Amino acid sequence: MTHSDAPTTEFAWTSLGGDPGLLPRLSTVVRSGALEARLPVRELARACVGACALAAAELGARRAGLADVPEVRVDDGAVATAFVSERHLLVDGRAPVTFAPLSRFWRTADGWVRTHANYPHHRARLLGALGLPDDASVEAVAGCLAERSAVEVEDAVYAAGGLAVALRTPGEWARHEQGAAVAGQPLVERGRLDSAVSRSLPPLAGDPLAPAAGLRVLDLTRVIAGPVATRTLALLGADVLRVDPPGLPELADQHTDTGFGKRSATLDLTAGRHDRQVFEELLASADVVVTGYRPGALDRFGLSAEALAERRPGIVVGQLSAWGAYGPWGGRRGFDSLVQVATGIAVIEGSEEKPGALPAQALDHGTGYLLAAGVLRAVTEGLDEGGTRFVRPALARTAAWLMAGDERGEARGDASGSGGTTTKASGSSEGSPCDSGSLEDAHASGSAEASYGDPAPWLAEADSSLGRLRYARPPVSFAGGPGDWSRPPGPWGADSPRWV
């Protein structure tokens, strides 16, 4: 990693194969106080959203026959609010619980380990690996872990199908075989598998300009990163159908937060011919398939990129993973919080007393926007060149980018080298928030005058079948594009498995 690889929109955009000549179409409103951390989290978040918005504007211009790509504005306030969307969600005034009691840091005999047990099956596997009963208390788990080494716990829990990761420093991760494998990969792996003709898309017209209108997206993702990507594609007009196995429900509030604009259905690909036939019929007319399970987990259903290319030539395949589909951890499960621990981020953001964490699950959200951007760029390239294409980001690779050239965690700059132009937002000494009216005026005049303090300008409310929702508005926007999702989320698995 070098300083030139540091989190900038220019690096993200060119890593996705974007034309550097389009970067002047992008401008940024910089706000002090947004996603503050020792590492440049604000810059990474801004870069991921900026690249995604520019990819959307590019595709919209291409399909609408516009002479120029619409102007893109990225506001740190909108980005910072969206990167903690799960914390801003309210359902009839109720705030969701984001982490279960056994998802936390634990002291071990020689250091620290972090576990993830939000899902019941992961909790059961964690306790089984530790030899504890299903009703074991937090105190019982703490006592058990205190007697073992961190790496011993990591190995034992992963062997049982659970999730636990030993705390490592940036240097230890760099020397680890998986860390080295991740560092050798591009920010987003991209490629073309054949020269098949992509499905033609009709020209766009109307207001707002919806770049992904007409695209059919099969969403086979879970948790945050993948669903953020498909939530963004839905914002841009795609028909997104999330498909889950009926015996593995998503956490309800998590599904609500990432379910805007989508429909949700269940199909059991293991139980019989009917559901498998329905899935194949969906696939036959899909334009994009996005997967978020660990590498190889869906191959038995013919869902590798190569198998999809054979059955649906010209499709775009987005494949998200935690650790990358390579190296000794290539087949492991993982989550944002665990990747922060393994890569040394938790050391940088912590103290001598205890490891720390980023101010948002920025690896999840950032990688989600990179995945959406990669899909949009693949669709754009396919319009001219055809081909079945794949896009493969990984949380651990996004983490490496966050830490590029700065293993001590010293944040660099505000927006230098970010591509496009920058508006520096400076607040009063008291950091008083602006209301949405003054924000609009600031945008119109090209000069924002408030720091990030109150997220209210970037929150919205809507009625849904789940209740009255408060939610974070989408940060991806461009001139003439959609400003919000066309539909609120509904209950998990409640929709028919068919295209609109």
Tab-separated table of C-alpha atoms in Angstrom, residues 76-419:
chain	number	residue	atom	x	y	z
A	76	ASP	CA	-20.557	14.552	4.148
A	77	GLY	CA	-23.709	15.030	6.200
A	78	ALA	CA	-25.776	12.697	4.054
A	79	VAL	CA	-22.924	10.195	3.878
A	80	ALA	CA	-22.264	10.167	7.624
A	81	THR	CA	-25.969	9.726	8.375
A	82	ALA	CA	-26.353	6.873	5.878
A	83	PHE	CA	-23.260	5.065	7.184
A	84	VAL	CA	-25.048	4.578	10.504
A	85	SER	CA	-28.503	4.068	8.998
A	86	GLU	CA	-29.142	1.096	11.288
A	87	ARG	CA	-28.753	3.391	14.308
A	88	HIS	CA	-31.141	6.021	12.970
A	89	LEU	CA	-33.926	3.575	12.170
A	90	LEU	CA	-37.058	3.862	14.288
A	91	VAL	CA	-40.085	1.593	13.883
A	92	ASP	CA	-43.102	3.248	15.530
A	93	GLY	CA	-40.620	5.095	17.713
A	94	ARG	CA	-38.739	1.957	18.753
A	95	ALA	CA	-34.971	1.803	18.201
A	96	PRO	CA	-33.526	-1.551	17.091
A	97	VAL	CA	-30.956	-3.563	19.017
A	98	THR	CA	-27.882	-3.809	16.785
A	99	PHE	CA	-25.647	-6.239	18.715
A	100	ALA	CA	-26.553	-9.277	20.814
A	101	PRO	CA	-25.029	-9.757	24.301
A	102	LEU	CA	-22.493	-12.333	23.084
A	103	SER	CA	-21.315	-10.133	20.185
A	104	ARG	CA	-18.496	-8.208	21.853
A	105	PHE	CA	-14.845	-8.027	22.878
A	106	TRP	CA	-13.594	-10.545	25.447
A	107	ARG	CA	-10.341	-10.743	27.355
A	108	THR	CA	-8.385	-13.928	26.800
A	109	ALA	CA	-5.348	-15.359	28.566
A	110	ASP	CA	-3.024	-13.484	26.201
A	111	GLY	CA	-5.042	-10.639	24.689
A	112	TRP	CA	-8.461	-10.057	23.180
A	113	VAL	CA	-10.952	-11.790	20.937
A	114	ARG	CA	-14.168	-10.545	19.382
A	115	THR	CA	-17.166	-12.756	18.719
A	116	HIS	CA	-20.251	-12.340	16.565
A	117	ALA	CA	-23.418	-14.077	17.734
A	118	ASN	CA	-26.311	-11.953	16.513
A	119	TYR	CA	-27.883	-14.893	14.695
A	120	PRO	CA	-29.189	-17.804	16.815
A	121	HIS	CA	-27.215	-20.426	14.876
A	122	HIS	CA	-23.971	-18.501	15.342
A	123	ARG	CA	-24.660	-18.136	19.062
A	124	ALA	CA	-25.274	-21.890	19.343
A	125	ARG	CA	-22.046	-22.710	17.508
A	126	LEU	CA	-20.024	-20.316	19.658
A	127	LEU	CA	-21.297	-21.863	22.876
A	128	GLY	CA	-20.846	-25.365	21.504
A	129	ALA	CA	-17.223	-24.670	20.599
A	130	LEU	CA	-16.608	-23.425	24.134
A	131	GLY	CA	-18.337	-26.430	25.687
A	132	LEU	CA	-20.991	-24.257	27.309
A	133	PRO	CA	-24.758	-24.869	27.555
A	134	ASP	CA	-27.222	-22.990	25.348
A	135	ASP	CA	-28.318	-20.788	28.240
A	136	ALA	CA	-24.773	-19.793	29.276
A	137	SER	CA	-24.496	-16.277	30.696
A	138	VAL	CA	-22.143	-13.522	29.613
A	139	GLU	CA	-20.191	-14.141	32.831
A	140	ALA	CA	-19.789	-17.842	32.026
A	141	VAL	CA	-18.484	-17.070	28.535
A	142	ALA	CA	-16.092	-14.461	29.927
A	143	GLY	CA	-14.698	-16.937	32.433
A	144	CYS	CA	-14.203	-19.598	29.788
A	145	LEU	CA	-12.432	-17.281	27.346
A	146	ALA	CA	-10.172	-15.828	30.029
A	147	GLU	CA	-8.500	-19.239	30.341
A	148	ARG	CA	-7.661	-19.647	26.626
A	149	SER	CA	-5.436	-17.912	24.123
A	150	ALA	CA	-7.071	-15.665	21.528
A	151	VAL	CA	-5.880	-17.684	18.522
A	152	GLU	CA	-6.978	-20.933	20.189
A	153	VAL	CA	-10.482	-19.487	20.579
A	154	GLU	CA	-10.466	-18.218	16.985
A	155	ASP	CA	-9.526	-21.624	15.604
A	156	ALA	CA	-11.944	-23.585	17.791
A	157	VAL	CA	-14.965	-21.385	17.116
A	158	TYR	CA	-14.375	-21.223	13.360
A	159	ALA	CA	-13.938	-24.995	13.251
A	160	ALA	CA	-17.409	-25.274	14.815
A	161	GLY	CA	-18.937	-22.917	12.219
A	162	GLY	CA	-19.059	-19.922	14.572
A	163	LEU	CA	-17.376	-16.555	14.439
A	164	ALA	CA	-14.535	-15.334	16.633
A	165	VAL	CA	-11.412	-13.409	15.662
A	166	ALA	CA	-8.264	-12.703	17.652
A	167	LEU	CA	-7.137	-9.102	17.953
A	168	ARG	CA	-4.114	-8.338	15.768
A	169	THR	CA	-2.010	-5.254	15.207
A	170	PRO	CA	-1.652	-3.857	11.682
A	171	GLY	CA	1.846	-5.314	11.513
A	172	GLU	CA	0.667	-8.758	12.614
A	173	TRP	CA	-2.067	-8.702	9.970
A	174	ALA	CA	0.417	-7.604	7.291
A	175	ARG	CA	2.562	-10.653	8.142
A	176	HIS	CA	-0.436	-12.985	8.259
A	177	GLU	CA	-0.912	-15.095	5.137
A	178	GLN	CA	-4.445	-13.815	4.628
A	179	GLY	CA	-3.384	-10.216	5.166
A	180	ALA	CA	-0.713	-10.587	2.504
A	181	ALA	CA	-3.179	-12.193	0.105
A	182	VAL	CA	-5.667	-9.347	0.584
A	183	ALA	CA	-3.009	-6.679	0.100
A	184	GLY	CA	-2.110	-8.126	-3.288
A	185	GLN	CA	-5.614	-7.731	-4.712
A	186	PRO	CA	-7.208	-4.706	-6.424
A	187	LEU	CA	-9.734	-2.676	-4.465
A	188	VAL	CA	-12.509	-4.370	-6.441
A	189	GLU	CA	-11.854	-7.424	-8.585
A	190	ARG	CA	-13.525	-7.002	-11.956
A	191	GLY	CA	-13.551	-9.104	-15.093
A	192	ARG	CA	-15.367	-10.386	-18.158
A	193	LEU	CA	-15.963	-14.109	-18.569
A	194	ASP	CA	-17.103	-14.185	-22.185
A	195	SER	CA	-18.272	-12.008	-25.070
A	196	ALA	CA	-21.980	-12.771	-24.724
A	197	VAL	CA	-24.445	-10.104	-25.781
A	198	SER	CA	-25.985	-8.274	-22.835
A	199	ARG	CA	-29.749	-7.759	-22.706
A	200	SER	CA	-30.595	-4.458	-24.372
A	201	LEU	CA	-32.101	-1.787	-22.146
A	202	PRO	CA	-34.571	0.777	-23.440
A	203	PRO	CA	-33.623	4.458	-23.576
A	204	LEU	CA	-34.493	6.489	-20.506
A	205	ALA	CA	-36.757	9.484	-20.366
A	206	GLY	CA	-38.636	11.345	-17.704
A	207	ASP	CA	-37.992	12.930	-14.343
A	208	PRO	CA	-36.348	11.747	-12.194
A	209	LEU	CA	-33.715	9.998	-14.256
A	210	ALA	CA	-33.525	6.401	-12.974
A	211	PRO	CA	-30.314	4.852	-14.382
A	212	ALA	CA	-31.163	1.276	-13.351
A	213	ALA	CA	-34.786	1.303	-14.545
A	214	GLY	CA	-35.591	-1.968	-16.275
A	215	LEU	CA	-32.792	-3.889	-14.591
A	216	ARG	CA	-33.824	-7.046	-12.765
A	217	VAL	CA	-31.641	-7.806	-9.766
A	218	LEU	CA	-31.643	-11.086	-7.826
A	219	ASP	CA	-30.508	-10.183	-4.327
A	220	LEU	CA	-28.956	-13.157	-2.516
A	221	THR	CA	-27.312	-11.164	0.259
A	222	ARG	CA	-27.580	-10.823	4.023
A	223	VAL	CA	-26.629	-8.515	6.904
A	224	ILE	CA	-25.441	-5.031	5.775
A	225	ALA	CA	-22.919	-4.691	2.934
A	226	GLY	CA	-24.718	-6.672	0.235
A	227	PRO	CA	-28.170	-5.350	1.151
A	228	VAL	CA	-26.807	-1.766	1.087
A	229	ALA	CA	-25.623	-2.396	-2.482
A	230	THR	CA	-28.973	-3.761	-3.630
A	231	ARG	CA	-30.861	-1.092	-1.681
A	232	THR	CA	-28.899	1.445	-3.732
A	233	LEU	CA	-29.714	-0.295	-7.013
A	234	ALA	CA	-33.392	-0.197	-5.996
A	235	LEU	CA	-33.097	3.537	-5.334
A	236	LEU	CA	-31.858	3.958	-8.910
A	237	GLY	CA	-34.866	2.183	-10.388
A	238	ALA	CA	-33.940	-1.503	-10.498
A	239	ASP	CA	-36.500	-4.219	-9.762
A	240	VAL	CA	-34.722	-5.839	-6.805
A	241	LEU	CA	-36.022	-9.158	-5.482
A	242	ARG	CA	-34.316	-10.443	-2.365
A	243	VAL	CA	-34.449	-14.228	-2.042
A	244	ASP	CA	-33.668	-16.055	1.207
A	245	PRO	CA	-33.979	-19.665	2.344
A	246	PRO	CA	-37.144	-20.016	4.449
A	247	GLY	CA	-35.315	-21.538	7.416
A	248	LEU	CA	-32.805	-18.694	7.775
A	249	PRO	CA	-34.732	-15.488	8.474
A	250	GLU	CA	-32.943	-12.170	8.517
A	251	LEU	CA	-32.912	-10.112	11.717
A	252	ALA	CA	-36.134	-8.110	11.479
A	253	ASP	CA	-34.768	-4.608	12.092
A	254	GLN	CA	-31.742	-5.243	9.920
A	255	HIS	CA	-34.030	-6.300	7.089
A	256	THR	CA	-36.147	-3.184	7.578
A	257	ASP	CA	-33.145	-0.860	7.415
A	258	THR	CA	-31.786	-2.359	4.201
A	259	GLY	CA	-35.119	-3.326	2.607
A	260	PHE	CA	-36.119	0.031	1.133
A	261	GLY	CA	-37.129	-0.175	-2.510
A	262	LYS	CA	-37.016	-3.981	-2.615
A	263	ARG	CA	-39.319	-6.964	-2.423
A	264	SER	CA	-38.531	-10.038	-0.311
A	265	ALA	CA	-39.339	-13.682	-1.071
A	266	THR	CA	-38.236	-17.108	0.138
A	267	LEU	CA	-37.228	-20.135	-1.932
A	268	ASP	CA	-35.762	-23.404	-0.694
A	269	LEU	CA	-33.213	-24.513	-3.297
A	270	THR	CA	-32.480	-27.728	-1.392
A	271	ALA	CA	-35.949	-29.139	-0.764
A	272	GLY	CA	-37.473	-29.892	-4.122
A	273	ARG	CA	-37.956	-29.268	-7.788
A	274	HIS	CA	-40.629	-26.555	-7.576
A	275	ASP	CA	-38.639	-23.845	-5.773
A	276	ARG	CA	-35.596	-24.595	-7.871
A	277	GLN	CA	-37.631	-24.250	-11.054
A	278	VAL	CA	-39.048	-20.918	-9.868
A	279	PHE	CA	-35.531	-19.685	-9.158
A	280	GLU	CA	-34.280	-20.732	-12.588
A	281	GLU	CA	-37.179	-18.890	-14.206
A	282	LEU	CA	-36.238	-15.754	-12.275
A	283	LEU	CA	-32.611	-16.166	-13.272
A	284	ALA	CA	-33.492	-16.601	-16.955
A	285	SER	CA	-34.650	-12.990	-17.156
A	286	ALA	CA	-32.368	-11.422	-14.527
A	287	ASP	CA	-29.761	-8.829	-15.469
A	288	VAL	CA	-27.805	-8.888	-12.209
A	289	VAL	CA	-27.195	-11.444	-9.460
A	290	VAL	CA	-25.649	-10.203	-6.219
A	291	THR	CA	-24.465	-12.724	-3.622
A	292	GLY	CA	-23.260	-12.083	-0.082
A	293	TYR	CA	-22.600	-15.548	1.337
A	294	ARG	CA	-19.103	-16.835	2.074
A	295	PRO	CA	-17.142	-17.823	-1.059
A	296	GLY	CA	-18.177	-21.216	-2.402
A	297	ALA	CA	-21.291	-21.534	-0.225
A	298	LEU	CA	-23.669	-21.180	-3.188
A	299	ASP	CA	-21.637	-23.075	-5.772
A	300	ARG	CA	-23.651	-26.274	-5.228
A	301	PHE	CA	-26.691	-24.409	-6.549
A	302	GLY	CA	-24.885	-23.406	-9.717
A	303	LEU	CA	-24.385	-19.840	-8.533
A	304	SER	CA	-20.675	-19.364	-9.187
A	305	ALA	CA	-19.950	-16.659	-11.736
A	306	GLU	CA	-18.852	-19.272	-14.256
A	307	ALA	CA	-21.986	-21.396	-13.828
A	308	LEU	CA	-24.197	-18.317	-14.092
A	309	ALA	CA	-22.409	-17.319	-17.285
A	310	GLU	CA	-23.331	-20.662	-18.829
A	311	ARG	CA	-27.025	-20.445	-17.912
A	312	ARG	CA	-27.542	-16.696	-18.312
A	313	PRO	CA	-24.889	-15.273	-20.693
A	314	GLY	CA	-24.460	-11.524	-20.434
A	315	ILE	CA	-25.455	-11.274	-16.792
A	316	VAL	CA	-23.574	-9.157	-14.226
A	317	VAL	CA	-22.514	-11.089	-11.105
A	318	GLY	CA	-21.656	-9.199	-7.912
A	319	GLN	CA	-19.968	-11.365	-5.273
A	320	LEU	CA	-19.320	-9.924	-1.829
A	321	SER	CA	-17.130	-11.585	0.810
A	322	ALA	CA	-15.568	-10.722	4.140
A	323	TRP	CA	-11.991	-11.902	3.613
A	324	GLY	CA	-11.825	-12.303	-0.175
A	325	ALA	CA	-12.175	-15.508	-2.184
A	326	TYR	CA	-8.484	-16.355	-1.847
A	327	GLY	CA	-5.884	-17.169	0.788
A	328	PRO	CA	-6.305	-19.482	3.788
A	329	TRP	CA	-9.360	-17.556	5.020
A	330	GLY	CA	-11.005	-17.424	1.585
A	331	GLY	CA	-13.863	-19.704	2.636
A	332	ARG	CA	-14.472	-18.154	6.063
A	333	ARG	CA	-17.495	-16.264	7.243
A	334	GLY	CA	-16.965	-12.768	8.510
A	335	PHE	CA	-18.552	-9.507	9.541
A	336	ASP	CA	-17.410	-5.878	9.635
A	337	SER	CA	-16.692	-5.931	13.382
A	338	LEU	CA	-14.494	-9.024	13.022
A	339	VAL	CA	-12.571	-7.659	10.046
A	340	GLN	CA	-11.794	-4.533	12.090
A	341	VAL	CA	-10.307	-6.775	14.794
A	342	ALA	CA	-8.224	-8.971	12.497
A	343	THR	CA	-6.742	-6.176	10.397
A	344	GLY	CA	-5.550	-3.954	13.247
A	345	ILE	CA	-8.227	-1.281	12.960
A	346	ALA	CA	-9.452	-2.103	16.480
A	347	VAL	CA	-5.933	-1.521	17.808
A	348	ILE	CA	-5.608	1.839	16.056
A	349	GLU	CA	-9.028	3.028	17.214
A	350	GLY	CA	-8.649	1.661	20.740
A	351	SER	CA	-6.575	2.447	23.817
A	352	GLU	CA	-4.087	0.668	26.029
A	353	GLU	CA	-7.020	-0.535	28.129
A	354	LYS	CA	-9.303	-1.893	25.424
A	355	PRO	CA	-9.634	-2.276	21.635
A	356	GLY	CA	-11.840	0.196	19.817
A	357	ALA	CA	-14.033	0.402	16.757
A	358	LEU	CA	-14.774	2.720	13.873
A	359	PRO	CA	-17.587	5.266	14.363
A	360	ALA	CA	-19.688	3.292	11.876
A	361	GLN	CA	-19.669	-0.138	10.313
A	362	ALA	CA	-17.820	1.638	7.552
A	363	LEU	CA	-16.376	-1.492	5.960
A	364	ASP	CA	-19.905	-2.833	5.471
A	365	HIS	CA	-21.423	0.366	4.173
A	366	GLY	CA	-18.396	1.421	2.139
A	367	THR	CA	-18.033	-1.959	0.474
A	368	GLY	CA	-21.769	-1.967	-0.246
A	369	TYR	CA	-21.511	1.277	-2.204
A	370	LEU	CA	-18.398	0.011	-4.008
A	371	LEU	CA	-20.320	-3.124	-4.991
A	372	ALA	CA	-23.244	-1.089	-6.312
A	373	ALA	CA	-20.834	1.153	-8.211
A	374	GLY	CA	-19.112	-1.879	-9.705
A	375	VAL	CA	-22.422	-3.335	-10.867
A	376	LEU	CA	-23.462	-0.031	-12.445
A	377	ARG	CA	-20.142	0.301	-14.244
A	378	ALA	CA	-20.368	-3.306	-15.449
A	379	VAL	CA	-23.825	-2.593	-16.886
A	380	THR	CA	-22.505	0.518	-18.628
A	381	GLU	CA	-19.560	-1.347	-20.110
A	382	GLY	CA	-21.842	-4.191	-21.181
A	383	LEU	CA	-24.024	-1.836	-23.209
A	384	ASP	CA	-21.113	-1.294	-25.593
A	385	GLU	CA	-18.926	-4.365	-25.193
A	386	GLY	CA	-21.247	-7.133	-24.009
A	387	GLY	CA	-19.926	-9.995	-21.926
A	388	THR	CA	-20.827	-11.753	-18.711
A	389	ARG	CA	-19.095	-9.690	-16.013
A	390	PHE	CA	-18.203	-10.148	-12.370
A	391	VAL	CA	-17.515	-7.648	-9.580
A	392	ARG	CA	-15.892	-8.852	-6.327
A	393	PRO	CA	-15.239	-6.519	-3.393
A	394	ALA	CA	-14.246	-7.740	0.079
A	395	LEU	CA	-14.535	-6.132	3.500
A	396	ALA	CA	-10.907	-6.939	4.284
A	397	ARG	CA	-9.740	-5.258	1.070
A	398	THR	CA	-11.751	-2.157	1.925
A	399	ALA	CA	-10.071	-2.241	5.345
A	400	ALA	CA	-6.653	-2.368	3.677
A	401	TRP	CA	-7.630	0.678	1.623
A	402	LEU	CA	-8.708	2.549	4.758
A	403	MET	CA	-5.296	1.854	6.280
A	404	ALA	CA	-3.290	2.442	3.085
A	405	GLY	CA	0.022	4.174	3.716
A	406	ASP	CA	-0.941	4.979	7.288
A	407	GLU	CA	-0.712	2.003	9.645
A	408	ARG	CA	-0.476	4.322	12.644
A	409	GLY	CA	-3.976	5.559	11.889
A	410	GLU	CA	-3.165	9.247	11.375
A	411	ALA	CA	-6.006	10.722	9.331
A	412	ARG	CA	-4.914	12.670	6.288
A	413	GLY	CA	-6.440	15.860	4.999
A	414	ASP	CA	-10.023	16.725	4.200
A	415	ALA	CA	-10.604	16.389	0.508
A	416	SER	CA	-7.270	16.823	-1.229
A	417	GLY	CA	-7.038	14.538	-4.224
A	418	SER	CA	-10.662	13.528	-3.913
A	419	GLY	CA	-11.440	14.321	-7.520
